[in-house]
Amino acid sequence: MGLAMAGEPVTPQEWSQCLSAVATHQDRAAFARLFEYFAPRVKTFMRRSGADDAAAEELAQETLLMVWRKAAQFDPATAGAGAWIFTIARNLRVDALRRERGVSARAGDIDAEFLIDGAPTPDAVLAGQQADARVRAALKELSAEQKRVIELSFYQERAHGDIAAVLGIPLGTVKSRLRLAMSKLRILLDDLS
Amino acid sequence: MSIQHHPSEELLTAFAAGTLDRGQHIAAATHLGHCPACRGWVKSVENVGGAVLAELPPAPMAPDALSRIAPRLAEAPHQSASRRDGDSLPDVPGLPAFVRALPAEPWVWVAPSLHVRRIELGGTSPTRVFLLKSGPGTKLLPHTHTGFELTCVLTGSFTHDNRRYAVGDFDMGTPEDEHEIEIGTDEACISLVAMQGTLRLKGVFGRLLQPLISF
Ligand SMILES: [Zn+2]
């Protein structure tokens, strides 16, 4: 508590350290720091995905609760901390959407659906923190608009429509810009490897 | 043998973002199980997701948000590990484990040398998922469909518009295509298909068969 909680952990290294502390000795101060940083951002992610304020808040809490419970599964050698937390939020969002549509899912179902068996990818996948750094470097090369459009690809179609309306451009334009931005990103990521 | 035909970057991005409908998700996951290159791209998109998430503007949480979940931190995690997933498709290779655990109907004959086996998604997914088994050398009737059709080869091979699709290859059919497909002569071809809309067969014979394939 106290000083340790004073600042938000802002670098991927700090997030990884906090996750390790949670995994190895259920460090609540480290968890509190992750919560302070990520819960409000996961909430924004859920809001932009179409959840109302109360649902977004609950999904953010559930996401961080899963971070606490699954911290031991986090492997800094294969995933960046931000990416790992993103996949937890993503899976909870898929689960929430499915329940909304009346499809019952058992605990762990969605996680299983994203678990792809198969040998690890060859040189394409970098160790977690390295990958984080490379992706951040690639994103810096994109224009603000391209970054915005890439952010859109993480939301459902209906949210695309909403944001197309906000930006005042047709949905088709959002999609073609997204395609361009993703191709550019792919080239950048390949160059950096 | 290496994979020649991959899903589009868009489809893989949507997979990693978690925005595909369940049927499309199953088709993409089946290819990913065969394809290290596409798994690499999905990983990259997840890393981008992490970077995007970390840079989002924060939305204020309730002041007691953290203290409200504090009591739950002491709970032991729910163990769902004891559940045993069945394998409803032990005779079909190359499917992800979660697809095997879904209930599947038995093979149904639809035409000479052609069988289908429906996989139950148990919901209101707009996409139907089924396995298609065709005998070696079968020529499928020319057909079009009203929605997209995603196909991943599990055994054998087929040729579509002079392109050969073998195990792991992914074919993205769009409504505009007219599909004329010929199965490789070496062995039976089993594919996983995720389809939206309906299939339309061409010609008089096709119209006769239509009721049989509208399963
Ligand atoms: Zn591939």
GROMACS .gro file of C-alpha atoms and ligand atoms in nm:
model
  409
    1MET     CA    1   0.000   0.000   0.000
    2GLY     CA    2   0.102   0.363   0.029
    3LEU     CA    3   0.382   0.454  -0.207
    4ALA     CA    4   0.354   0.140  -0.413
    5MET     CA    5   0.001   0.236  -0.503
    6ALA     CA    6   0.072   0.603  -0.561
    7GLY     CA    7   0.134   0.582  -0.932
    8GLU     CA    8  -0.025   0.385  -1.209
    9PRO     CA    9   0.207   0.131  -1.364
   10VAL     CA   10   0.245   0.264  -1.716
   11THR     CA   11   0.501   0.046  -1.886
   12PRO     CA   12   0.453  -0.313  -2.006
   13GLN     CA   13   0.747  -0.411  -1.781
   14GLU     CA   14   0.564  -0.279  -1.476
   15TRP     CA   15   0.244  -0.459  -1.575
   16SER     CA   16   0.436  -0.785  -1.609
   17GLN     CA   17   0.597  -0.730  -1.268
   18CYS     CA   18   0.259  -0.665  -1.111
   19LEU     CA   19   0.116  -0.978  -1.272
   20SER     CA   20   0.406  -1.188  -1.142
   21ALA     CA   21   0.357  -1.047  -0.793
   22VAL     CA   22  -0.011  -1.141  -0.808
   23ALA     CA   23   0.072  -1.488  -0.941
   24THR     CA   24   0.348  -1.572  -0.694
   25HIS     CA   25   0.213  -1.426  -0.370
   26GLN     CA   26  -0.137  -1.290  -0.429
   27ASP     CA   27   0.003  -0.939  -0.392
   28ARG     CA   28  -0.303  -0.719  -0.341
   29ALA     CA   29  -0.112  -0.392  -0.371
   30ALA     CA   30   0.019  -0.501  -0.712
   31PHE     CA   31  -0.335  -0.604  -0.809
   32ALA     CA   32  -0.469  -0.266  -0.695
   33ARG     CA   33  -0.221  -0.094  -0.927
   34LEU     CA   34  -0.330  -0.308  -1.221
   35PHE     CA   35  -0.692  -0.238  -1.132
   36GLU     CA   36  -0.635   0.138  -1.116
   37TYR     CA   37  -0.479   0.137  -1.458
   38PHE     CA   38  -0.673  -0.125  -1.651
   39ALA     CA   39  -1.028  -0.129  -1.507
   40PRO     CA   40  -1.113   0.222  -1.636
   41ARG     CA   41  -0.964   0.139  -1.977
   42VAL     CA   42  -1.143  -0.193  -2.003
   43LYS     CA   43  -1.457   0.001  -1.914
   44THR     CA   44  -1.398   0.236  -2.210
   45PHE     CA   45  -1.336  -0.068  -2.430
   46MET     CA   46  -1.673  -0.215  -2.324
   47ARG     CA   47  -1.853   0.119  -2.361
   48ARG     CA   48  -1.721   0.155  -2.714
   49SER     CA   49  -1.825  -0.204  -2.783
   50GLY     CA   50  -2.183  -0.103  -2.714
   51ALA     CA   51  -2.228  -0.182  -2.343
   52ASP     CA   52  -2.410   0.073  -2.129
   53ASP     CA   53  -2.234   0.232  -1.834
   54ALA     CA   54  -2.345  -0.022  -1.572
   55ALA     CA   55  -2.271  -0.326  -1.791
   56ALA     CA   56  -1.932  -0.182  -1.892
   57GLU     CA   57  -1.842  -0.124  -1.528
   58GLU     CA   58  -1.939  -0.479  -1.437
   59LEU     CA   59  -1.744  -0.627  -1.730
   60ALA     CA   60  -1.440  -0.421  -1.628
   61GLN     CA   61  -1.465  -0.559  -1.275
   62GLU     CA   62  -1.506  -0.913  -1.403
   63THR     CA   63  -1.207  -0.872  -1.633
   64LEU     CA   64  -0.983  -0.762  -1.349
   65LEU     CA   65  -1.117  -1.039  -1.129
   66MET     CA   66  -1.014  -1.287  -1.400
   67VAL     CA   67  -0.672  -1.121  -1.415
   68TRP     CA   68  -0.642  -1.193  -1.043
   69ARG     CA   69  -0.755  -1.554  -1.078
   70LYS     CA   70  -0.556  -1.639  -1.387
   71ALA     CA   71  -0.238  -1.448  -1.312
   72ALA     CA   72  -0.047  -1.774  -1.275
   73GLN     CA   73  -0.130  -1.857  -1.637
   74PHE     CA   74   0.035  -1.538  -1.760
   75ASP     CA   75   0.363  -1.625  -1.929
   76PRO     CA   76   0.575  -1.320  -2.005
   77ALA     CA   77   0.773  -1.531  -2.251
   78THR     CA   78   0.476  -1.578  -2.482
   79ALA     CA   79   0.250  -1.276  -2.428
   80GLY     CA   80   0.273  -0.911  -2.341
   81ALA     CA   81   0.080  -0.811  -2.028
   82GLY     CA   82  -0.142  -0.568  -2.221
   83ALA     CA   83  -0.222  -0.829  -2.486
   84TRP     CA   84  -0.297  -1.088  -2.219
   85ILE     CA   85  -0.540  -0.857  -2.038
   86PHE     CA   86  -0.693  -0.766  -2.374
   87THR     CA   87  -0.768  -1.134  -2.448
   88ILE     CA   88  -0.941  -1.171  -2.110
   89ALA     CA   89  -1.157  -0.864  -2.176
   90ARG     CA   90  -1.229  -0.982  -2.530
   91ASN     CA   91  -1.342  -1.327  -2.413
   92LEU     CA   92  -1.569  -1.180  -2.145
   93ARG     CA   93  -1.722  -0.951  -2.406
   94VAL     CA   94  -1.792  -1.247  -2.639
   95ASP     CA   95  -1.943  -1.433  -2.344
   96ALA     CA   96  -2.163  -1.137  -2.245
   97LEU     CA   97  -2.284  -1.096  -2.602
   98ARG     CA   98  -2.371  -1.462  -2.628
   99ARG     CA   99  -2.569  -1.452  -2.304
  100GLU     CA  100  -2.748  -1.143  -2.430
  101ARG     CA  101  -2.860  -1.350  -2.729
  102GLY     CA  102  -2.979  -1.627  -2.502
  103VAL     CA  103  -2.705  -1.875  -2.583
  104SER     CA  104  -2.593  -2.041  -2.264
  105ALA     CA  105  -2.221  -2.079  -2.224
  106ARG     CA  106  -2.039  -2.270  -1.956
  107ALA     CA  107  -1.748  -2.117  -1.769
  108GLY     CA  108  -1.434  -2.153  -1.974
  109ASP     CA  109  -1.620  -2.217  -2.302
  110ILE     CA  110  -1.506  -1.900  -2.470
  111ASP     CA  111  -1.147  -1.943  -2.354
  112ALA     CA  112  -1.149  -2.289  -2.512
  113GLU     CA  113  -1.272  -2.142  -2.839
  114PHE     CA  114  -0.969  -1.916  -2.860
  115LEU     CA  115  -0.729  -2.190  -2.763
  116ILE     CA  116  -0.575  -2.310  -3.086
  117ASP     CA  117  -0.373  -2.627  -3.067
  118GLY     CA  118  -0.070  -2.655  -3.284
  119ALA     CA  119   0.300  -2.607  -3.265
  120PRO     CA  120   0.417  -2.262  -3.166
  121THR     CA  121   0.460  -2.034  -3.462
  122PRO     CA  122   0.817  -2.017  -3.591
  123ASP     CA  123   0.986  -1.678  -3.597
  124ALA     CA  124   0.654  -1.502  -3.647
  125VAL     CA  125   0.588  -1.484  -3.275
  126LEU     CA  126   0.824  -1.297  -3.055
  127ALA     CA  127   0.858  -1.321  -2.686
  128GLY     CA  128   0.591  -1.119  -2.509
  129GLN     CA  129   0.762  -0.798  -2.412
  130GLN     CA  130   0.955  -0.782  -2.736
  131ALA     CA  131   0.627  -0.815  -2.924
  132ASP     CA  132   0.473  -0.538  -2.715
  133ALA     CA  133   0.761  -0.307  -2.798
  134ARG     CA  134   0.746  -0.393  -3.167
  135VAL     CA  135   0.373  -0.336  -3.191
  136ARG     CA  136   0.404  -0.003  -3.013
  137ALA     CA  137   0.680   0.100  -3.252
  138ALA     CA  138   0.467  -0.001  -3.551
  139LEU     CA  139   0.162   0.186  -3.420
  140LYS     CA  140   0.370   0.501  -3.384
  141GLU     CA  141   0.432   0.491  -3.760
  142LEU     CA  142   0.061   0.511  -3.835
  143SER     CA  143  -0.134   0.832  -3.875
  144ALA     CA  144  -0.382   0.929  -3.604
  145GLU     CA  145  -0.665   0.837  -3.837
  146GLN     CA  146  -0.518   0.496  -3.915
  147LYS     CA  147  -0.479   0.427  -3.545
  148ARG     CA  148  -0.838   0.528  -3.486
  149VAL     CA  149  -0.954   0.298  -3.760
  150ILE     CA  150  -0.752   0.010  -3.619
  151GLU     CA  151  -0.909   0.070  -3.282
  152LEU     CA  152  -1.245   0.031  -3.457
  153SER     CA  153  -1.157  -0.317  -3.573
  154PHE     CA  154  -1.178  -0.430  -3.212
  155TYR     CA  155  -1.545  -0.345  -3.183
  156GLN     CA  156  -1.853  -0.512  -3.323
  157GLU     CA  157  -2.014  -0.412  -3.651
  158ARG     CA  158  -2.287  -0.213  -3.484
  159ALA     CA  159  -2.023  -0.004  -3.312
  160HIS     CA  160  -1.855   0.050  -3.649
  161GLY     CA  161  -2.182   0.198  -3.767
  162ASP     CA  162  -2.198   0.425  -3.462
  163ILE     CA  163  -1.846   0.548  -3.510
  164ALA     CA  164  -1.894   0.594  -3.884
  165ALA     CA  165  -2.179   0.823  -3.785
  166VAL     CA  166  -1.960   1.008  -3.535
  167LEU     CA  167  -1.682   1.057  -3.789
  168GLY     CA  168  -1.935   1.150  -4.054
  169ILE     CA  169  -1.811   0.895  -4.306
  170PRO     CA  170  -1.996   0.602  -4.461
  171LEU     CA  171  -1.958   0.256  -4.308
  172GLY     CA  172  -1.801   0.129  -4.631
  173THR     CA  173  -1.530   0.394  -4.599
  174VAL     CA  174  -1.458   0.286  -4.242
  175LYS     CA  175  -1.411  -0.068  -4.371
  176SER     CA  176  -1.184   0.018  -4.662
  177ARG     CA  177  -0.972   0.246  -4.441
  178LEU     CA  178  -0.949  -0.032  -4.190
  179ARG     CA  179  -0.827  -0.272  -4.456
  180LEU     CA  180  -0.557  -0.024  -4.564
  181ALA     CA  181  -0.447   0.045  -4.208
  182MET     CA  182  -0.420  -0.326  -4.125
  183SER     CA  183  -0.213  -0.394  -4.438
  184LYS     CA  184   0.020  -0.109  -4.350
  185LEU     CA  185   0.049  -0.241  -3.997
  186ARG     CA  186   0.130  -0.586  -4.125
  187ILE     CA  187   0.407  -0.451  -4.346
  188LEU     CA  188   0.546  -0.250  -4.054
  189LEU     CA  189   0.540  -0.553  -3.824
  190ASP     CA  190   0.713  -0.767  -4.086
  191ASP     CA  191   0.980  -0.499  -4.137
  192LEU     CA  192   1.046  -0.478  -3.765
  193SER     CA  193   1.092  -0.850  -3.727
  194MET     CA  194   0.301  -2.982  -4.772
  195SER     CA  195   0.243  -2.621  -4.698
  196ILE     CA  196  -0.081  -2.430  -4.694
  197GLN     CA  197  -0.150  -2.221  -5.003
  198HIS     CA  198  -0.483  -2.055  -4.928
  199HIS     CA  199  -0.543  -1.847  -4.618
  200PRO     CA  200  -0.833  -1.648  -4.474
  201SER     CA  201  -0.821  -1.274  -4.548
  202GLU     CA  202  -0.636  -1.047  -4.308
  203GLU     CA  203  -0.973  -0.892  -4.229
  204LEU     CA  204  -1.122  -1.223  -4.122
  205LEU     CA  205  -0.819  -1.310  -3.907
  206THR     CA  206  -0.826  -0.964  -3.751
  207ALA     CA  207  -1.193  -1.006  -3.665
  208PHE     CA  208  -1.111  -1.349  -3.518
  209ALA     CA  209  -0.847  -1.199  -3.289
  210ALA     CA  210  -1.075  -0.908  -3.202
  211GLY     CA  211  -1.349  -1.155  -3.106
  212THR     CA  212  -1.603  -1.001  -3.342
  213LEU     CA  213  -1.677  -1.298  -3.570
  214ASP     CA  214  -2.003  -1.481  -3.538
  215ARG     CA  215  -1.968  -1.829  -3.400
  216GLY     CA  216  -1.981  -2.016  -3.729
  217GLN     CA  217  -1.716  -1.797  -3.891
  218HIS     CA  218  -1.511  -1.826  -3.575
  219ILE     CA  219  -1.520  -2.206  -3.602
  220ALA     CA  220  -1.407  -2.201  -3.966
  221ALA     CA  221  -1.121  -1.961  -3.891
  222ALA     CA  222  -1.015  -2.161  -3.582
  223THR     CA  223  -1.003  -2.479  -3.790
  224HIS     CA  224  -0.762  -2.318  -4.036
  225LEU     CA  225  -0.555  -2.169  -3.752
  226GLY     CA  226  -0.503  -2.516  -3.610
  227HIS     CA  227  -0.327  -2.602  -3.936
  228CYS     CA  228  -0.146  -2.277  -4.006
  229PRO     CA  229   0.142  -2.133  -3.800
  230ALA     CA  230   0.164  -1.823  -4.023
  231CYS     CA  231  -0.195  -1.721  -3.954
  232ARG     CA  232  -0.152  -1.800  -3.583
  233GLY     CA  233   0.135  -1.554  -3.591
  234TRP     CA  234  -0.086  -1.283  -3.738
  235VAL     CA  235  -0.360  -1.348  -3.481
  236LYS     CA  236  -0.097  -1.311  -3.207
  237SER     CA  237   0.012  -0.982  -3.360
  238VAL     CA  238  -0.344  -0.854  -3.367
  239GLU     CA  239  -0.383  -0.954  -3.001
  240ASN     CA  240  -0.071  -0.752  -2.926
  241VAL     CA  241  -0.222  -0.459  -3.113
  242GLY     CA  242  -0.537  -0.511  -2.904
  243GLY     CA  243  -0.325  -0.487  -2.591
  244ALA     CA  244  -0.162  -0.165  -2.711
  245VAL     CA  245  -0.500  -0.018  -2.811
  246LEU     CA  246  -0.653  -0.112  -2.476
  247ALA     CA  247  -0.364   0.038  -2.281
  248GLU     CA  248  -0.397   0.367  -2.466
  249LEU     CA  249  -0.773   0.410  -2.434
  250PRO     CA  250  -0.888   0.710  -2.231
  251PRO     CA  251  -0.999   0.584  -1.887
  252ALA     CA  252  -1.369   0.586  -1.800
  253PRO     CA  253  -1.423   0.661  -1.432
  254MET     CA  254  -1.514   0.358  -1.223
  255ALA     CA  255  -1.733   0.384  -0.914
  256PRO     CA  256  -1.518   0.499  -0.619
  257ASP     CA  257  -1.574   0.168  -0.441
  258ALA     CA  258  -1.520  -0.049  -0.753
  259LEU     CA  259  -1.208  -0.215  -0.620
  260SER     CA  260  -1.333  -0.263  -0.264
  261ARG     CA  261  -1.652  -0.419  -0.399
  262ILE     CA  262  -1.464  -0.706  -0.562
  263ALA     CA  263  -1.220  -0.742  -0.271
  264PRO     CA  264  -1.426  -1.015  -0.098
  265ARG     CA  265  -1.419  -1.217  -0.420
  266LEU     CA  266  -1.040  -1.211  -0.433
  267ALA     CA  267  -1.029  -1.454  -0.145
  268GLU     CA  268  -1.258  -1.706  -0.315
  269ALA     CA  269  -1.094  -2.003  -0.476
  270PRO     CA  270  -1.126  -1.985  -0.851
  271HIS     CA  271  -1.418  -2.184  -0.986
  272GLN     CA  272  -1.288  -2.511  -1.114
  273SER     CA  273  -1.454  -2.601  -1.436
  274ALA     CA  274  -1.173  -2.842  -1.508
  275SER     CA  275  -1.369  -3.144  -1.390
  276ARG     CA  276  -1.601  -3.118  -1.687
  277ARG     CA  277  -1.513  -3.359  -1.961
  278ASP     CA  278  -1.560  -3.254  -2.314
  279GLY     CA  279  -1.687  -3.530  -2.531
  280ASP     CA  280  -1.565  -3.597  -2.879
  281SER     CA  281  -1.859  -3.624  -3.112
  282LEU     CA  282  -1.636  -3.646  -3.420
  283PRO     CA  283  -1.368  -3.905  -3.341
  284ASP     CA  284  -1.348  -4.014  -3.705
  285VAL     CA  285  -1.278  -3.667  -3.846
  286PRO     CA  286  -0.921  -3.540  -3.822
  287GLY     CA  287  -0.801  -3.180  -3.804
  288LEU     CA  288  -1.076  -3.017  -3.596
  289PRO     CA  289  -1.010  -2.795  -3.292
  290ALA     CA  290  -1.099  -2.958  -2.959
  291PHE     CA  291  -1.387  -2.718  -2.887
  292VAL     CA  292  -1.550  -2.809  -3.220
  293ARG     CA  293  -1.523  -3.181  -3.140
  294ALA     CA  294  -1.705  -3.115  -2.815
  295LEU     CA  295  -2.008  -2.972  -2.998
  296PRO     CA  296  -2.293  -3.213  -3.072
  297ALA     CA  297  -2.287  -3.339  -3.429
  298GLU     CA  298  -2.555  -3.517  -3.627
  299PRO     CA  299  -2.473  -3.840  -3.808
  300TRP     CA  300  -2.364  -3.832  -4.171
  301VAL     CA  301  -2.660  -3.782  -4.403
  302TRP     CA  302  -2.661  -3.881  -4.768
  303VAL     CA  303  -2.754  -3.588  -4.992
  304ALA     CA  304  -2.645  -3.702  -5.336
  305PRO     CA  305  -2.433  -3.976  -5.489
  306SER     CA  306  -2.089  -3.963  -5.323
  307LEU     CA  307  -2.193  -3.670  -5.109
  308HIS     CA  308  -2.267  -3.670  -4.737
  309VAL     CA  309  -2.316  -3.391  -4.489
  310ARG     CA  310  -2.297  -3.387  -4.116
  311ARG     CA  311  -2.433  -3.090  -3.932
  312ILE     CA  312  -2.260  -2.948  -3.624
  313GLU     CA  313  -2.501  -2.803  -3.372
  314LEU     CA  314  -2.421  -2.453  -3.250
  315GLY     CA  315  -2.719  -2.453  -3.016
  316GLY     CA  316  -2.810  -2.091  -3.062
  317THR     CA  317  -2.925  -1.842  -3.312
  318SER     CA  318  -2.604  -1.804  -3.509
  319PRO     CA  319  -2.685  -1.686  -3.860
  320THR     CA  320  -2.417  -1.923  -3.984
  321ARG     CA  321  -2.462  -2.296  -4.032
  322VAL     CA  322  -2.165  -2.521  -3.978
  323PHE     CA  323  -2.138  -2.864  -4.132
  324LEU     CA  324  -1.894  -3.120  -4.259
  325LEU     CA  325  -1.909  -3.215  -4.623
  326LYS     CA  326  -1.771  -3.549  -4.738
  327SER     CA  327  -1.731  -3.621  -5.106
  328GLY     CA  328  -1.597  -3.935  -5.268
  329PRO     CA  329  -1.278  -3.918  -5.475
  330GLY     CA  330  -1.326  -3.769  -5.820
  331THR     CA  331  -1.675  -3.633  -5.744
  332LYS     CA  332  -1.781  -3.328  -5.941
  333LEU     CA  333  -2.006  -3.107  -5.733
  334LEU     CA  334  -2.289  -2.938  -5.915
  335PRO     CA  335  -2.235  -2.578  -6.009
  336HIS     CA  336  -2.390  -2.366  -5.740
  337THR     CA  337  -2.409  -2.017  -5.603
  338HIS     CA  338  -2.511  -1.903  -5.261
  339THR     CA  339  -2.680  -1.605  -5.110
  340GLY     CA  340  -2.427  -1.546  -4.832
  341PHE     CA  341  -2.062  -1.617  -4.770
  342GLU     CA  342  -1.922  -1.967  -4.750
  343LEU     CA  343  -1.602  -2.046  -4.562
  344THR     CA  344  -1.441  -2.385  -4.620
  345CYS     CA  345  -1.142  -2.552  -4.457
  346VAL     CA  346  -1.016  -2.883  -4.595
  347LEU     CA  347  -0.968  -3.163  -4.340
  348THR     CA  348  -0.885  -3.462  -4.563
  349GLY     CA  349  -0.819  -3.506  -4.934
  350SER     CA  350  -0.839  -3.213  -5.172
  351PHE     CA  351  -1.060  -3.032  -5.420
  352THR     CA  352  -1.015  -2.799  -5.712
  353HIS     CA  353  -1.209  -2.476  -5.736
  354ASP     CA  354  -1.155  -2.246  -6.035
  355ASN     CA  355  -0.830  -2.425  -6.119
  356ARG     CA  356  -0.692  -2.373  -5.771
  357ARG     CA  357  -0.617  -2.679  -5.564
  358TYR     CA  358  -0.719  -2.687  -5.199
  359ALA     CA  359  -0.554  -2.949  -4.978
  360VAL     CA  360  -0.554  -3.016  -4.602
  361GLY     CA  361  -0.561  -2.692  -4.404
  362ASP     CA  362  -0.638  -2.472  -4.704
  363PHE     CA  363  -0.911  -2.214  -4.662
  364ASP     CA  364  -1.156  -2.115  -4.933
  365MET     CA  365  -1.358  -1.796  -4.897
  366GLY     CA  366  -1.660  -1.809  -5.123
  367THR     CA  367  -1.859  -1.496  -5.184
  368PRO     CA  368  -2.216  -1.478  -5.314
  369GLU     CA  369  -2.101  -1.360  -5.657
  370ASP     CA  370  -1.899  -1.672  -5.728
  371GLU     CA  371  -2.038  -1.955  -5.924
  372HIS     CA  372  -1.885  -2.259  -5.768
  373GLU     CA  373  -1.781  -2.557  -5.965
  374ILE     CA  374  -1.585  -2.791  -5.752
  375GLU     CA  375  -1.406  -3.112  -5.835
  376ILE     CA  376  -1.283  -3.346  -5.566
  377GLY     CA  377  -0.928  -3.484  -5.593
  378THR     CA  378  -0.910  -3.839  -5.723
  379ASP     CA  379  -0.678  -3.978  -5.455
  380GLU     CA  380  -0.910  -3.996  -5.155
  381ALA     CA  381  -1.239  -3.876  -5.011
  382CYS     CA  382  -1.247  -3.508  -4.921
  383ILE     CA  383  -1.388  -3.392  -4.589
  384SER     CA  384  -1.424  -3.017  -4.538
  385LEU     CA  385  -1.565  -2.803  -4.264
  386VAL     CA  386  -1.803  -2.546  -4.409
  387ALA     CA  387  -1.950  -2.236  -4.243
  388MET     CA  388  -2.226  -2.090  -4.454
  389GLN     CA  389  -2.464  -1.802  -4.437
  390GLY     CA  390  -2.768  -1.780  -4.658
  391THR     CA  391  -2.875  -2.065  -4.880
  392LEU     CA  392  -2.721  -2.270  -5.153
  393ARG     CA  393  -2.863  -2.254  -5.503
  394LEU     CA  394  -2.793  -2.531  -5.746
  395LYS     CA  395  -2.798  -2.466  -6.119
  396GLY     CA  396  -2.993  -2.650  -6.382
  397VAL     CA  397  -3.282  -2.894  -6.383
  398PHE     CA  398  -3.096  -3.168  -6.198
  399GLY     CA  399  -2.988  -2.915  -5.941
  400ARG     CA  400  -3.344  -2.806  -5.880
  401LEU     CA  401  -3.439  -3.167  -5.822
  402LEU     CA  402  -3.165  -3.205  -5.566
  403GLN     CA  403  -3.234  -2.871  -5.400
  404PRO     CA  404  -3.475  -3.006  -5.137
  405LEU     CA  405  -3.216  -3.263  -5.034
  406ILE     CA  406  -2.945  -3.013  -4.958
  407SER     CA  407  -3.164  -2.758  -4.781
  408PHE     CA  408  -3.092  -2.920  -4.452
  409ZN      ZN  409  -0.310  -1.950  -4.287
   0.00000   0.00000   0.00000
